[in-house]
Coordinates of C-alpha atoms (C1' of nucleotides) in Angstrom, one line a residue:
Chain A
M1 CA 19.1 5.6 -4.1
A2 CA 17.9 3.5 -1.2
K3 CA 15.4 4.9 1.2
A4 CA 17.0 6.8 4.1
Y5 CA 15.2 5.0 6.9
E6 CA 16.2 1.6 5.4
R7 CA 19.9 2.6 5.2
I8 CA 19.7 3.8 8.8
A9 CA 18.0 0.6 10.0
D10 CA 20.5 -1.5 8.1
E11 CA 23.4 0.3 9.7
L12 CA 22.1 0.0 13.2
R13 CA 21.1 -3.7 12.6
A14 CA 24.6 -4.4 11.5
E15 CA 26.0 -2.8 14.6
I16 CA 23.8 -5.0 16.7
R17 CA 24.7 -8.2 14.9
A18 CA 28.4 -7.4 14.9
G19 CA 28.2 -7.1 18.7
Q20 CA 29.1 -3.3 18.7
L21 CA 25.8 -3.0 20.5
N22 CA 25.0 -5.9 22.9
P23 CA 21.8 -7.1 24.4
G24 CA 20.7 -4.7 27.1
D25 CA 22.8 -1.8 25.6
Q26 CA 21.1 1.5 25.1
L27 CA 21.0 3.0 21.6
P28 CA 21.9 6.6 21.0
A29 CA 19.0 9.0 21.6
E30 CA 16.8 9.8 18.7
S31 CA 18.1 13.4 18.7
A32 CA 21.6 12.1 18.5
L33 CA 20.7 9.9 15.5
V34 CA 19.0 12.9 13.9
E35 CA 22.4 14.6 14.0
R36 CA 24.5 11.6 13.1
F37 CA 22.5 10.7 10.0
G38 CA 21.3 14.2 9.1
K39 CA 17.7 13.2 8.7
S40 CA 14.6 14.3 10.4
H41 CA 13.1 13.0 13.6
V42 CA 10.3 11.2 11.8
T43 CA 12.7 9.4 9.5
I44 CA 14.9 8.2 12.4
R45 CA 11.8 7.0 14.2
E46 CA 10.8 5.1 11.1
A47 CA 14.2 3.3 11.1
L48 CA 13.9 2.4 14.7
R49 CA 10.4 1.1 14.1
V50 CA 11.7 -1.4 11.6
L51 CA 14.1 -2.7 14.2
Q52 CA 11.4 -2.9 16.8
T53 CA 9.1 -4.8 14.5
E54 CA 11.9 -7.3 14.0
G55 CA 12.0 -7.7 17.7
L56 CA 15.6 -6.4 17.7
I57 CA 15.1 -3.4 20.0
D58 CA 12.8 -2.4 22.7
K59 CA 11.8 1.2 23.0
Q60 CA 10.9 2.6 26.4
H61 CA 9.2 6.0 26.7
G62 CA 11.2 8.4 28.6
R63 CA 14.2 6.0 29.1
G64 CA 15.6 5.2 25.7
S65 CA 15.8 2.4 23.2
F66 CA 17.6 -0.8 24.1
V67 CA 18.9 -3.9 22.3
R68 CA 16.4 -6.6 23.3
R69 CA 17.5 -9.4 25.5
P70 CA 16.0 -12.8 24.7
R71 CA 13.5 -13.9 27.4
T72 CA 13.6 -17.3 29.2
R73 CA 11.0 -19.6 27.9
V74 CA 8.2 -21.7 29.3
Q75 CA 8.1 -25.1 27.8
R76 CA 4.9 -26.9 27.1
T77 CA 5.2 -30.5 26.0
N78 CA 2.9 -33.1 24.7
S79 CA 4.1 -35.6 27.2
R80 CA 2.1 -33.6 29.7
H81 CA -1.0 -35.2 28.3
Q82 CA 0.0 -38.7 29.4
W83 CA 1.0 -37.3 32.7
E84 CA -2.3 -35.5 33.1
K85 CA -4.2 -38.6 32.2
G86 CA -2.4 -40.6 34.9
R87 CA -3.0 -37.8 37.4
A88 CA -6.8 -37.8 36.7
R89 CA -7.2 -41.1 38.6
E90 CA -4.9 -40.4 41.5
P91 CA -6.3 -39.8 45.1
E92 CA -7.2 -36.3 45.9
E93 CA -4.2 -35.6 48.2
Q94 CA -1.9 -36.3 45.2
R95 CA -3.9 -34.3 42.8
L96 CA -3.7 -31.3 45.1
Q97 CA 0.0 -31.3 45.0
T98 CA 0.7 -29.9 41.6
G99 CA -0.9 -28.9 38.3
A100 CA 0.1 -28.7 34.7
T101 CA 1.3 -25.1 34.9
E102 CA 3.6 -25.9 37.8
R103 CA 5.0 -28.7 35.8
D104 CA 5.6 -26.5 32.8
T105 CA 7.2 -23.6 34.7
G106 CA 8.9 -25.3 37.5
L107 CA 7.2 -22.9 40.0
E108 CA 5.4 -23.9 43.2
V109 CA 1.6 -23.9 43.7
N110 CA 1.9 -20.9 46.1
D111 CA 3.7 -18.8 43.4
L112 CA 0.7 -19.0 41.1
V113 CA -2.4 -17.0 41.0
F114 CA -5.3 -18.7 39.4
H115 CA -8.6 -17.5 38.1
A116 CA -11.5 -19.2 36.3
S117 CA -14.9 -18.2 35.1
Y118 CA -17.7 -20.2 33.6
R119 CA -20.7 -19.3 31.4
E120 CA -23.1 -21.2 29.2
I121 CA -23.2 -20.4 25.5
K122 CA -24.8 -21.9 22.4
A123 CA -22.4 -23.4 19.9
S124 CA -21.6 -21.2 16.9
K125 CA -21.2 -23.0 13.5
E126 CA -17.4 -23.0 13.9
L127 CA -17.4 -24.4 17.4
A128 CA -20.2 -26.9 16.6
D129 CA -18.1 -28.3 13.8
A130 CA -15.0 -28.5 15.9
M131 CA -16.9 -30.4 18.6
G132 CA -19.0 -32.6 16.3
V133 CA -22.3 -31.4 17.7
P134 CA -25.3 -29.6 16.1
E135 CA -25.1 -25.8 15.9
G136 CA -26.8 -24.3 18.9
T137 CA -25.9 -27.1 21.3
V138 CA -25.5 -25.7 24.9
L139 CA -21.8 -25.6 25.8
L140 CA -20.0 -24.7 29.0
E141 CA -17.4 -22.1 28.2
R142 CA -14.6 -21.8 30.8
T143 CA -11.9 -19.2 30.7
Y144 CA -8.7 -19.6 32.7
R145 CA -5.9 -17.3 33.7
T146 CA -2.8 -18.4 35.5
R147 CA 0.0 -16.1 36.4
Y148 CA 3.2 -15.9 38.4
S149 CA 2.4 -13.9 41.5
A150 CA 5.4 -11.6 40.9
E151 CA 4.3 -10.7 37.4
R152 CA 1.1 -9.1 36.2
A153 CA 0.7 -10.9 32.9
P154 CA -0.7 -14.5 32.8
F155 CA 1.3 -17.2 31.0
S156 CA -1.5 -17.9 28.6
L157 CA -5.1 -17.1 27.8
V158 CA -7.2 -20.3 27.9
T159 CA -10.8 -20.9 26.9
S160 CA -12.2 -24.4 27.2
Y161 CA -15.5 -25.8 25.8
L162 CA -17.4 -28.8 27.1
V163 CA -20.8 -30.1 26.0
R164 CA -23.1 -29.3 28.9
E165 CA -25.4 -32.3 28.5
R166 CA -22.4 -34.7 28.8
I167 CA -21.2 -33.4 32.1
E168 CA -24.3 -32.2 33.9
S169 CA -24.7 -35.5 35.8
N170 CA -22.1 -34.0 38.1
P171 CA -23.4 -30.5 39.1
D172 CA -20.1 -29.6 40.6
L173 CA -18.7 -29.4 37.1
L174 CA -21.0 -26.5 36.3
D175 CA -19.8 -24.5 39.3
E176 CA -16.9 -22.2 38.9
T177 CA -16.4 -21.8 42.6
K178 CA -15.1 -25.4 42.7
E179 CA -12.0 -24.2 40.7
P180 CA -9.2 -24.7 40.8
W181 CA -10.2 -28.4 40.5
P182 CA -7.5 -30.8 41.7
G183 CA -6.5 -32.9 38.8
G184 CA -7.9 -30.5 36.2
T185 CA -10.3 -31.1 33.4
W186 CA -9.5 -34.7 32.8
N187 CA -10.3 -35.6 36.4
Q188 CA -13.5 -33.6 36.0
L189 CA -14.4 -35.6 33.0
H190 CA -13.4 -38.8 34.8
T191 CA -16.1 -38.1 37.4
V192 CA -18.7 -38.4 34.6
G193 CA -17.2 -41.5 33.1
I194 CA -15.2 -40.0 30.2
E195 CA -11.7 -41.2 29.4
I196 CA -9.5 -39.3 27.0
D197 CA -7.9 -41.4 24.3
R198 CA -6.1 -38.9 22.1
V199 CA -5.3 -35.2 21.8
E200 CA -5.0 -33.2 18.6
E201 CA -3.2 -29.8 18.8
R202 CA -3.3 -27.3 16.0
V203 CA -0.7 -24.6 16.1
T204 CA -0.5 -21.3 14.1
A205 CA 1.1 -18.0 14.8
R206 CA 0.2 -14.3 14.2
P207 CA 0.6 -10.9 15.7
P208 CA -1.3 -10.3 18.9
T209 CA -4.6 -8.5 18.7
A210 CA -4.8 -5.3 20.7
E211 CA -6.6 -7.1 23.5
E212 CA -4.1 -9.9 23.6
A213 CA -1.1 -7.5 23.7
E214 CA -2.8 -5.7 26.6
E215 CA -3.6 -8.8 28.6
L216 CA -0.4 -10.7 28.0
D217 CA 1.7 -7.5 28.3
L218 CA 3.3 -8.0 25.0
P219 CA 5.5 -5.3 23.5
P220 CA 5.2 -4.5 19.8
G221 CA 7.4 -6.8 17.8
T222 CA 6.2 -10.0 19.3
S223 CA 3.9 -12.8 18.1
V224 CA 1.5 -15.1 19.7
L225 CA 1.2 -18.9 19.3
I226 CA -2.4 -20.0 18.8
L227 CA -3.1 -23.5 19.9
R228 CA -6.4 -25.3 19.6
K229 CA -6.4 -28.5 21.6
T230 CA -9.1 -31.1 20.9
S231 CA -9.4 -34.1 23.2
Y232 CA -11.2 -37.2 22.0
D233 CA -12.7 -39.8 24.3
T234 CA -12.4 -43.6 23.9
E235 CA -15.4 -43.6 21.7
G236 CA -13.9 -41.1 19.3
R237 CA -16.2 -38.2 20.4
V238 CA -14.8 -34.8 21.1
A239 CA -14.7 -34.4 24.9
D240 CA -13.1 -30.9 25.1
V241 CA -12.0 -28.1 22.8
S242 CA -9.5 -25.6 24.3
D243 CA -8.2 -22.5 22.7
V244 CA -4.9 -21.3 24.1
T245 CA -3.1 -18.1 23.3
L246 CA 0.6 -18.1 24.2
P247 CA 3.2 -15.3 24.1
G248 CA 5.6 -16.3 21.3
D249 CA 8.6 -14.6 22.9
R250 CA 8.6 -16.8 26.0
T251 CA 6.9 -20.0 25.1
E252 CA 8.3 -23.1 23.5
L253 CA 6.1 -26.0 22.5
L254 CA 7.8 -29.4 22.5
F255 CA 6.2 -32.3 20.7
T256 CA 7.6 -35.8 20.8
T257 CA 6.5 -38.4 18.3
H258 CA 7.5 -42.0 18.8
L259 CA 7.8 -44.2 15.7
E260 CA 7.2 -47.9 15.2
R261 CA 10.4 -50.0 15.0
W262 CA 11.4 -51.8 11.9
Chain B
M1 CA -8.1 12.7 25.8
A2 CA -7.2 9.6 23.8
K3 CA -4.6 9.7 21.1
A4 CA -6.0 10.6 17.7
Y5 CA -4.5 7.7 15.8
E6 CA -5.9 5.3 18.4
R7 CA -9.3 6.6 18.1
I8 CA -9.2 6.4 14.4
A9 CA -7.8 2.9 14.5
D10 CA -10.5 1.9 17.0
E11 CA -13.2 3.3 14.8
L12 CA -12.0 1.5 11.6
R13 CA -11.4 -1.7 13.5
A14 CA -14.9 -1.6 14.8
E15 CA -16.2 -1.2 11.3
I16 CA -14.3 -4.2 10.1
R17 CA -15.5 -6.4 13.0
A18 CA -19.1 -5.2 12.6
G19 CA -19.0 -6.3 9.0
Q20 CA -19.4 -2.8 7.6
L21 CA -16.1 -3.5 5.9
N22 CA -15.8 -7.1 4.7
P23 CA -12.7 -9.2 3.8
G24 CA -11.4 -8.0 0.5
D25 CA -13.1 -4.6 0.7
Q26 CA -11.1 -1.5 0.0
L27 CA -10.8 1.1 2.7
P28 CA -11.3 4.8 2.0
A29 CA -8.2 6.5 0.6
E30 CA -5.8 8.1 3.1
S31 CA -6.7 11.5 1.7
A32 CA -10.4 10.8 2.3
L33 CA -9.6 9.7 5.9
V34 CA -7.6 13.0 6.3
E35 CA -10.8 14.9 5.5
R36 CA -13.2 12.6 7.4
F37 CA -11.2 12.7 10.7
G38 CA -9.7 16.1 10.3
K39 CA -6.2 14.9 11.1
S40 CA -3.0 15.1 9.1
H41 CA -1.7 12.5 6.7
V42 CA 0.9 11.2 9.1
T43 CA -1.7 10.6 11.8
I44 CA -4.0 8.7 9.5
R45 CA -1.1 6.6 8.4
E46 CA -0.2 5.8 12.0
A47 CA -3.7 4.6 12.6
L48 CA -3.6 2.4 9.5
R49 CA -0.3 1.0 10.6
V50 CA -1.8 -0.2 13.8
L51 CA -4.4 -2.2 11.9
Q52 CA -1.7 -3.5 9.6
T53 CA 0.4 -4.7 12.5
E54 CA -2.6 -6.5 13.8
G55 CA -2.9 -8.3 10.5
L56 CA -6.4 -6.7 9.9
I57 CA -5.6 -4.8 6.7
D58 CA -3.2 -5.1 3.8
K59 CA -1.8 -1.9 2.3
Q60 CA -0.9 -2.0 -1.4
H61 CA 1.2 0.8 -2.8
G62 CA -0.6 2.6 -5.6
R63 CA -3.8 0.5 -5.2
G64 CA -5.2 1.1 -1.8
S65 CA -5.7 -0.5 1.6
F66 CA -7.9 -3.6 1.9
V67 CA -9.4 -5.7 4.6
R68 CA -7.3 -8.8 4.8
R69 CA -8.7 -12.1 3.7
P70 CA -7.5 -15.1 5.7
R71 CA -5.2 -17.3 3.6
T72 CA -5.7 -21.0 3.0
R73 CA -3.3 -23.0 5.2
V74 CA -0.8 -25.7 4.6
Q75 CA -1.1 -28.3 7.2
R76 CA 1.9 -30.1 8.5
T77 CA 1.2 -33.1 10.8
N78 CA 3.3 -35.2 13.0
S79 CA 1.7 -38.3 11.6
R80 CA 3.8 -37.5 8.5
H81 CA 6.8 -38.9 10.5
Q82 CA 5.4 -42.5 10.6
W83 CA 4.5 -42.1 7.0
E84 CA 8.0 -41.0 6.0
K85 CA 9.6 -43.8 8.0
G86 CA 7.5 -46.3 6.2
R87 CA 8.3 -44.8 2.8
A88 CA 12.1 -44.9 3.5
R89 CA 12.1 -48.7 2.9
E90 CA 9.9 -48.8 -0.1
P91 CA 11.2 -49.6 -3.6
E92 CA 12.4 -46.7 -5.6
E93 CA 9.5 -46.6 -8.0
Q94 CA 7.2 -45.9 -5.0
R95 CA 9.5 -43.4 -3.4
L96 CA 9.6 -41.5 -6.7
Q97 CA 5.8 -41.0 -6.6
T98 CA 5.4 -38.4 -3.9
G99 CA 7.2 -36.6 -1.2
A100 CA 6.3 -35.0 2.1
T101 CA 5.5 -31.6 0.7
E102 CA 3.1 -33.0 -1.8
R103 CA 1.4 -34.8 1.1
D104 CA 1.1 -31.6 3.1
T105 CA -0.1 -29.4 0.2
G106 CA -2.1 -31.8 -1.9
L107 CA -0.2 -30.7 -5.0
E108 CA 1.4 -32.9 -7.6
V109 CA 5.1 -33.5 -8.0
N110 CA 5.1 -31.5 -11.3
D111 CA 3.6 -28.5 -9.6
L112 CA 6.6 -28.1 -7.3
V113 CA 10.0 -26.5 -7.8
F114 CA 12.7 -27.9 -5.7
H115 CA 16.1 -26.6 -4.8
A116 CA 18.8 -28.0 -2.5
S117 CA 22.4 -27.0 -1.7
Y118 CA 25.0 -28.6 0.5
R119 CA 28.1 -27.4 2.3
E120 CA 30.3 -28.6 5.1
I121 CA 30.6 -26.6 8.3
K122 CA 32.1 -27.1 11.8
A123 CA 29.6 -27.3 14.6
S124 CA 29.1 -24.2 16.6
K125 CA 28.5 -24.6 20.4
E126 CA 24.8 -24.3 20.0
L127 CA 24.6 -26.8 17.2
A128 CA 27.0 -29.2 18.8
D129 CA 24.9 -29.2 22.0
A130 CA 21.8 -29.9 19.9
M131 CA 23.4 -32.8 18.1
G132 CA 25.2 -34.2 21.1
V133 CA 28.7 -34.0 19.5
P134 CA 31.8 -32.1 20.4
E135 CA 32.1 -28.5 19.2
G136 CA 33.9 -28.3 15.9
T137 CA 32.6 -31.7 14.6
V138 CA 32.3 -31.6 10.8
L139 CA 28.6 -31.4 9.8
L140 CA 26.9 -31.5 6.4
E141 CA 24.6 -28.5 6.2
R142 CA 21.8 -28.8 3.7
T143 CA 19.4 -26.0 2.8
Y144 CA 16.1 -26.8 1.0
R145 CA 13.5 -24.6 -0.8
T146 CA 10.3 -26.0 -2.2
R147 CA 7.8 -23.8 -3.8
Y148 CA 4.6 -24.1 -5.9
S149 CA 5.5 -23.3 -9.5
A150 CA 2.8 -20.7 -9.8
E151 CA 4.1 -18.7 -6.7
R152 CA 7.4 -17.1 -6.2
A153 CA 7.7 -17.7 -2.4
P154 CA 8.7 -21.1 -1.0
F155 CA 6.5 -22.9 1.5
S156 CA 9.2 -22.9 4.1
L157 CA 12.9 -22.4 4.7
V158 CA 14.6 -25.6 5.7
T159 CA 18.2 -26.2 7.0
S160 CA 19.2 -29.7 8.0
Y161 CA 22.3 -30.8 9.7
L162 CA 23.9 -34.3 9.6
V163 CA 27.2 -35.5 11.2
R164 CA 29.4 -36.1 8.2
E165 CA 31.3 -39.0 9.7
R166 CA 28.2 -41.0 10.2
I167 CA 27.0 -40.8 6.6
E168 CA 30.2 -40.6 4.5
S169 CA 30.2 -44.4 4.0
N170 CA 27.7 -43.6 1.2
P171 CA 29.4 -40.8 -0.9
D172 CA 26.1 -40.1 -2.7
L173 CA 24.8 -38.5 0.5
L174 CA 27.4 -35.8 0.2
D175 CA 26.5 -34.9 -3.3
E176 CA 23.8 -32.2 -3.7
T177 CA 23.3 -33.1 -7.4
K178 CA 21.6 -36.3 -6.2
E179 CA 18.7 -34.2 -4.9
P180 CA 15.8 -34.4 -4.8
W181 CA 16.5 -37.8 -3.3
P182 CA 13.5 -40.2 -3.6
G183 CA 12.3 -41.1 -0.1
G184 CA 14.0 -38.1 1.5
T185 CA 16.4 -37.9 4.4
W186 CA 15.2 -41.0 6.2
N187 CA 15.8 -43.1 3.1
Q188 CA 19.3 -41.5 2.8
L189 CA 20.0 -42.4 6.5
H190 CA 18.6 -45.9 5.8
T191 CA 21.3 -46.5 3.2
V192 CA 24.0 -46.0 6.0
G193 CA 22.1 -48.2 8.5
I194 CA 20.4 -45.6 10.5
E195 CA 16.8 -46.1 11.7
I196 CA 14.8 -43.2 13.3
D197 CA 13.1 -44.0 16.5
R198 CA 11.6 -40.7 17.7
V199 CA 11.2 -37.1 16.7
E200 CA 11.2 -34.1 18.9
E201 CA 9.8 -30.8 17.5
R202 CA 10.2 -27.5 19.3
V203 CA 8.0 -24.7 18.1
T204 CA 8.1 -21.0 18.8
A205 CA 6.9 -17.9 17.0
R206 CA 8.2 -14.4 16.3
P207 CA 8.1 -11.7 13.7
P208 CA 10.1 -12.5 10.6
T209 CA 13.6 -11.0 10.1
A210 CA 14.0 -8.8 7.1
E211 CA 15.6 -11.7 5.2
E212 CA 12.8 -14.1 6.0
A213 CA 10.1 -11.6 5.1
E214 CA 11.9 -11.1 1.8
E215 CA 12.4 -14.8 1.0
L216 CA 8.9 -15.9 2.1
D217 CA 7.2 -12.8 0.6
L218 CA 5.6 -12.0 3.9
P219 CA 3.8 -8.7 4.3
P220 CA 4.2 -6.7 7.5
G221 CA 1.8 -7.9 10.2
T222 CA 2.6 -11.5 9.9
S223 CA 4.6 -13.9 12.1
V224 CA 6.8 -17.0 11.4
L225 CA 6.7 -20.3 13.1
I226 CA 10.1 -21.6 14.0
L227 CA 10.4 -25.3 14.2
R228 CA 13.4 -27.3 15.3
K229 CA 13.1 -30.9 14.5
T230 CA 15.5 -33.4 16.1
S231 CA 15.4 -37.0 14.9
Y232 CA 16.9 -39.7 17.2
D233 CA 18.0 -43.1 16.0
T234 CA 17.3 -46.4 17.7
E235 CA 20.4 -46.0 19.9
G236 CA 19.2 -42.7 21.2
R237 CA 21.7 -40.6 19.2
V238 CA 20.8 -37.5 17.3
A239 CA 20.6 -38.4 13.6
D240 CA 19.4 -35.1 12.2
V241 CA 18.6 -31.6 13.3
S242 CA 16.4 -29.5 11.0
D243 CA 15.5 -25.9 11.4
V244 CA 12.3 -24.9 9.6
T245 CA 10.9 -21.4 9.2
L246 CA 7.2 -21.4 8.2
P247 CA 4.9 -18.5 7.3
G248 CA 2.5 -18.1 10.2
D249 CA -0.3 -16.9 8.1
R250 CA -0.6 -20.0 5.9
T251 CA 0.7 -22.8 8.0
E252 CA -1.0 -25.0 10.5
L253 CA 0.9 -27.5 12.5
L254 CA -1.1 -30.5 13.7
F255 CA 0.2 -32.8 16.4
T256 CA -1.7 -35.9 17.5
T257 CA -0.8 -37.5 20.8
H258 CA -2.2 -41.0 21.5
L259 CA -2.6 -41.9 25.2
E260 CA -2.5 -45.3 27.0
R261 CA -5.9 -46.7 27.8
W262 CA -7.0 -47.2 31.4
Chain C
dG1 C1' 14.5 20.1 35.3
dA2 C1' 17.1 17.6 31.9
dG3 C1' 16.7 14.1 28.8
dT4 C1' 14.3 10.6 26.7
dG5 C1' 10.7 8.9 23.3
dG6 C1' 5.6 9.9 21.4
dT7 C1' 2.3 12.6 18.9
dC8 C1' 1.1 15.8 15.5
dT9 C1' 1.0 19.5 11.7
dA10 C1' 1.0 21.3 6.9
dG11 C1' 3.0 20.7 3.4
dA12 C1' 6.2 18.8 -0.6
dC13 C1' 7.5 15.4 -3.5
dC14 C1' 8.2 10.3 -4.9
dA15 C1' 6.7 5.7 -6.5
dC16 C1' 3.4 2.5 -7.9
dT17 C1' -1.2 0.9 -10.2
dG18 C1' -4.5 1.1 -13.5
dT19 C1' -6.9 3.4 -17.3
Chain D
dC1 C1' -2.8 10.7 -16.6
dA2 C1' -5.4 10.4 -12.2
dG3 C1' -5.4 8.2 -7.9
dT4 C1' -3.3 5.7 -4.6
dG5 C1' 0.0 4.9 -0.8
dG6 C1' 5.3 6.0 0.7
dT7 C1' 8.9 9.1 2.2
dC8 C1' 10.5 13.2 4.1
dT9 C1' 11.0 18.0 6.3
dA10 C1' 11.3 21.4 10.2
dG11 C1' 9.3 22.3 13.6
dA12 C1' 6.1 22.3 17.9
dC13 C1' 4.5 20.4 21.9
dC14 C1' 3.3 16.3 25.0
dA15 C1' 4.4 12.4 28.3
dC16 C1' 7.4 9.7 30.7
dT17 C1' 11.7 8.6 33.6
dC18 C1' 15.1 9.7 36.6
dC19 C1' 18.0 12.6 39.3

DNA sequence: GAGTGGTCTAGACCACTGT
DNA sequence: CAGTGGTCTAGACCACTCC
């Protein structure tokens, strides 16, 4: 005999897939399900939890459980890199116009709330390896949050690392009050003579940690995309390492690869 | 007053992060935790579930709960596309040597168990849009599973779609018993005069469905990467659409983007 | 205040793992 | 068989939402 909570989850899942319950629809109250299936409250909740973990339903305390509606996605492409590189050498008036987030989301500069903070750290083993420097090298760690002014959760959590020694010839680059910097990191690097040649992006996925769920306002039953972006300069050295956490339910990464012709 | 299960989860999480409990270590039995925290079995289990959902612990029925050990990753790069394109024109002896999965995993051909099945379908609206053909166009749907012979779960779930009309001039391409085809899809397309010019890959993440968790042998507290790969031929038409489901806890996608020099 | 989901108890019994 | 986690009950009470 199958477990009761699985049978119940299967039955409700089938109703959702068959379209008896549509996105946005409210499920019967837990007490109603207790009666309908003749099982205890805890068992019913276990069944609903299965569906929640699958991202099929959304439980709201005091309101009810609802069939989840797919969210619109933010697209982040790798063609943005060429665009950002070009922008890094533009005159300041042009650089002020728009940033990468505006490009991804289609929103205006004024719709966005930006926050940055800097601090200096010594490279851990893991970071030192990623950046190709000795352990303990002084790094500038910069954390960024950008959000839509109408929402409370940022689009992503970004932490970027630069080697302090390679940028300190321009003291403005060590000063967080200069943010947001028109033209972004690659313009900043341009001011100290660094040109980016290629970008490597490593992508994995996992459930959010408690802190990430809190900060990105993620409900249970969602995942995060973890992206580590490594930028190499024209001499093959690592210029920047950025760790980005993106909500999986509203982000799509698009990578285009061009091939040599036969 | 904080919820009991959260306090308990916080305390255990802190012990794991502090290194009092190391990867692979067994947690105290649930009955022991009932005594230690003076809470009921159900409450203790709720706390452990929080940690499991975060991917921090791994519960094993009849054995115990353990601090999860990070798994070794399979890396899938976008440089594989250029490699695959080159391989598509090589002589058969060379094409027989190794495939893309061997390249990603570092395993030998003999370590891998391969399975393919074909069927013909009519394009749904969603698929027709993705392939740039009218709804209802006849497509060849091909599903692939490749696994390491020592493991029971495949590395990924792959479904590929081709427009039947554009490949039927070579009847071998409609015959699943010809799989595994040396040189893969791009060699198959080469036999009907199609050259691939660029590849677009769209990546998102979400919790696995029940079926995916079953087939990929994924424990609760993991995510899947969803990758849709669209291959364009030299005339800009869609040659192939492939949907790939990858286990998030053992897959890393690596995309390299080269930029134009200043 | 009525109706919803969330937390919790104290206990029973089941299912799996390893000796 | 002993020890582990998994399922389940019948009930109490709490916390949130909305009218």
